[in-house]
Short mmCIF file of N, CA and C in Angstrom, two decimals:
data_model
loop_
_atom_site.label_atom_id
_atom_site.label_comp_id
_atom_site.label_asym_id
_atom_site.label_seq_id
_atom_site.Cartn_x
_atom_site.Cartn_y
_atom_site.Cartn_z
N UNK A 5 5.59 70.33 -3.29
CA UNK A 5 5.44 68.90 -3.43
C UNK A 5 5.15 68.50 -4.87
N UNK A 6 4.56 69.37 -5.65
CA UNK A 6 4.25 69.06 -7.05
C UNK A 6 5.52 68.76 -7.84
N UNK A 7 6.61 69.45 -7.52
CA UNK A 7 7.86 69.20 -8.23
C UNK A 7 8.36 67.79 -7.98
N UNK A 8 8.20 67.28 -6.78
CA UNK A 8 8.62 65.91 -6.49
C UNK A 8 7.86 64.93 -7.37
N UNK A 9 6.57 65.11 -7.51
CA UNK A 9 5.76 64.21 -8.32
C UNK A 9 6.16 64.28 -9.79
N UNK A 10 6.61 65.43 -10.25
CA UNK A 10 6.97 65.60 -11.66
C UNK A 10 8.28 64.91 -12.02
N UNK A 11 9.17 64.74 -11.08
CA UNK A 11 10.50 64.23 -11.41
C UNK A 11 10.85 62.91 -10.73
N UNK A 12 9.96 62.41 -9.91
CA UNK A 12 10.24 61.21 -9.13
C UNK A 12 9.04 60.26 -9.18
N UNK A 13 9.31 59.00 -8.89
CA UNK A 13 8.25 58.02 -8.70
C UNK A 13 8.54 57.28 -7.41
N UNK A 14 7.53 56.70 -6.83
CA UNK A 14 7.73 56.03 -5.55
C UNK A 14 7.85 54.53 -5.74
N UNK A 15 8.69 53.93 -4.90
CA UNK A 15 8.85 52.48 -4.83
C UNK A 15 8.87 52.08 -3.37
N UNK A 16 8.53 50.85 -3.12
CA UNK A 16 8.62 50.29 -1.77
C UNK A 16 9.58 49.12 -1.82
N UNK A 17 10.50 49.11 -0.88
CA UNK A 17 11.42 47.97 -0.77
C UNK A 17 10.81 46.95 0.18
N UNK A 18 10.96 45.70 -0.19
CA UNK A 18 10.53 44.60 0.67
C UNK A 18 11.69 43.64 0.78
N UNK A 19 12.17 43.47 1.95
CA UNK A 19 13.29 42.57 2.18
C UNK A 19 14.15 43.07 3.31
N UNK A 20 14.59 42.14 4.12
CA UNK A 20 15.49 42.46 5.24
C UNK A 20 14.92 43.54 6.15
N UNK A 21 13.74 43.33 6.66
CA UNK A 21 13.17 44.29 7.60
C UNK A 21 11.84 44.83 7.13
N UNK A 22 11.47 45.94 7.71
CA UNK A 22 10.19 46.58 7.39
C UNK A 22 10.21 47.17 5.99
N UNK A 23 9.07 47.14 5.29
CA UNK A 23 8.99 47.82 3.99
C UNK A 23 9.29 49.32 4.17
N UNK A 24 9.91 49.90 3.17
CA UNK A 24 10.25 51.32 3.24
C UNK A 24 9.97 51.97 1.89
N UNK A 25 9.39 53.15 1.92
CA UNK A 25 9.06 53.88 0.70
C UNK A 25 10.18 54.83 0.33
N UNK A 26 10.49 54.87 -0.96
CA UNK A 26 11.51 55.76 -1.51
C UNK A 26 10.92 56.55 -2.66
N UNK A 27 11.44 57.74 -2.88
CA UNK A 27 11.15 58.51 -4.08
C UNK A 27 12.40 58.44 -4.94
N UNK A 28 12.25 57.91 -6.15
CA UNK A 28 13.38 57.65 -7.04
C UNK A 28 13.26 58.57 -8.25
N UNK A 29 14.37 59.20 -8.59
CA UNK A 29 14.38 60.09 -9.76
C UNK A 29 14.21 59.28 -11.04
N UNK A 30 13.48 59.83 -11.99
CA UNK A 30 13.26 59.15 -13.25
C UNK A 30 14.55 58.79 -13.98
N UNK A 31 15.61 59.52 -13.74
CA UNK A 31 16.87 59.23 -14.45
C UNK A 31 17.39 57.83 -14.13
N UNK A 32 16.97 57.25 -13.01
CA UNK A 32 17.43 55.90 -12.66
C UNK A 32 16.79 54.82 -13.52
N UNK A 33 15.81 55.18 -14.33
CA UNK A 33 15.19 54.20 -15.21
C UNK A 33 16.12 53.75 -16.33
N UNK A 34 17.28 54.42 -16.47
CA UNK A 34 18.28 53.99 -17.43
C UNK A 34 19.57 53.53 -16.73
N UNK A 35 19.53 53.41 -15.42
CA UNK A 35 20.69 53.00 -14.61
C UNK A 35 20.70 51.47 -14.51
N UNK A 36 21.72 50.78 -15.07
CA UNK A 36 21.73 49.31 -15.13
C UNK A 36 21.45 48.59 -13.80
N UNK A 37 22.04 48.98 -12.67
CA UNK A 37 21.71 48.26 -11.43
C UNK A 37 20.24 48.41 -11.03
N UNK A 38 19.65 49.58 -11.28
CA UNK A 38 18.24 49.76 -10.96
C UNK A 38 17.38 48.95 -11.92
N UNK A 39 17.78 48.86 -13.19
CA UNK A 39 17.03 48.06 -14.15
C UNK A 39 17.02 46.59 -13.75
N UNK A 40 18.10 46.10 -13.15
CA UNK A 40 18.13 44.72 -12.65
C UNK A 40 17.09 44.54 -11.55
N UNK A 41 16.94 45.54 -10.68
CA UNK A 41 15.92 45.47 -9.64
C UNK A 41 14.52 45.46 -10.25
N UNK A 42 14.31 46.23 -11.30
CA UNK A 42 13.01 46.24 -11.96
C UNK A 42 12.70 44.87 -12.57
N UNK A 43 13.70 44.23 -13.16
CA UNK A 43 13.50 42.88 -13.69
C UNK A 43 13.12 41.91 -12.57
N UNK A 44 13.81 42.02 -11.45
CA UNK A 44 13.50 41.14 -10.31
C UNK A 44 12.09 41.42 -9.79
N UNK A 45 11.69 42.69 -9.76
CA UNK A 45 10.35 43.04 -9.31
C UNK A 45 9.29 42.46 -10.24
N UNK A 46 9.55 42.54 -11.54
CA UNK A 46 8.59 42.00 -12.50
C UNK A 46 8.46 40.48 -12.34
N UNK A 47 9.58 39.80 -12.18
CA UNK A 47 9.55 38.34 -12.03
C UNK A 47 8.85 37.91 -10.76
N UNK A 48 9.09 38.64 -9.68
CA UNK A 48 8.54 38.24 -8.38
C UNK A 48 7.10 38.69 -8.16
N UNK A 49 6.78 39.91 -8.57
CA UNK A 49 5.47 40.48 -8.25
C UNK A 49 4.62 40.83 -9.47
N UNK A 50 5.23 40.96 -10.64
CA UNK A 50 4.51 41.47 -11.80
C UNK A 50 4.39 42.98 -11.69
N UNK A 51 3.82 43.60 -12.69
CA UNK A 51 3.69 45.05 -12.68
C UNK A 51 2.24 45.50 -12.54
N UNK A 52 1.37 44.63 -12.10
CA UNK A 52 -0.03 44.99 -11.88
C UNK A 52 -0.31 45.17 -10.40
N UNK A 53 0.62 45.72 -9.68
CA UNK A 53 0.52 45.80 -8.23
C UNK A 53 0.09 47.17 -7.71
N UNK A 54 -0.10 48.15 -8.55
CA UNK A 54 -0.52 49.47 -8.10
C UNK A 54 0.65 50.37 -7.79
N UNK A 55 1.51 49.97 -6.88
CA UNK A 55 2.74 50.71 -6.56
C UNK A 55 3.90 49.76 -6.82
N UNK A 56 5.00 50.29 -7.25
CA UNK A 56 6.16 49.46 -7.59
C UNK A 56 6.82 48.94 -6.32
N UNK A 57 6.88 47.64 -6.19
CA UNK A 57 7.53 46.99 -5.05
C UNK A 57 8.81 46.35 -5.55
N UNK A 58 9.91 46.66 -4.88
CA UNK A 58 11.23 46.17 -5.25
C UNK A 58 11.65 45.10 -4.24
N UNK A 59 12.08 43.92 -4.70
CA UNK A 59 12.49 42.87 -3.78
C UNK A 59 13.94 43.02 -3.32
N UNK A 60 14.18 44.02 -2.48
CA UNK A 60 15.50 44.22 -1.89
C UNK A 60 15.34 45.00 -0.60
N UNK A 61 16.39 45.05 0.18
CA UNK A 61 16.36 45.81 1.41
C UNK A 61 16.60 47.29 1.15
N UNK A 62 16.18 48.14 2.08
CA UNK A 62 16.39 49.59 1.91
C UNK A 62 17.85 49.96 1.71
N UNK A 63 18.76 49.31 2.42
CA UNK A 63 20.18 49.68 2.29
C UNK A 63 20.72 49.34 0.91
N UNK A 64 20.23 48.25 0.32
CA UNK A 64 20.66 47.90 -1.03
C UNK A 64 20.19 48.94 -2.05
N UNK A 65 18.95 49.38 -1.93
CA UNK A 65 18.45 50.41 -2.85
C UNK A 65 19.19 51.73 -2.63
N UNK A 66 19.46 52.09 -1.40
CA UNK A 66 20.22 53.32 -1.13
C UNK A 66 21.60 53.25 -1.76
N UNK A 67 22.23 52.08 -1.71
CA UNK A 67 23.56 51.91 -2.31
C UNK A 67 23.49 52.10 -3.81
N UNK A 68 22.46 51.54 -4.44
CA UNK A 68 22.32 51.66 -5.90
C UNK A 68 22.03 53.09 -6.31
N UNK A 69 21.27 53.81 -5.51
CA UNK A 69 20.90 55.18 -5.85
C UNK A 69 21.97 56.20 -5.51
N UNK A 70 22.98 55.80 -4.76
CA UNK A 70 24.02 56.79 -4.38
C UNK A 70 25.15 56.85 -5.38
#
């Protein structure tokens, strides 16, 4: 499990159903569609929330990460 923590960070999706937790690889921090989600998260929730919450549904995040 330590390897997961070293290479991934967790996010929670909120939208279109129940919140869902994802582990996202750090490499997505330079992926333009994911960066758009980060901008939306900052605008909607700010970054002082403890855990990163993304304002989208789980299927949308899965599509961006695939």
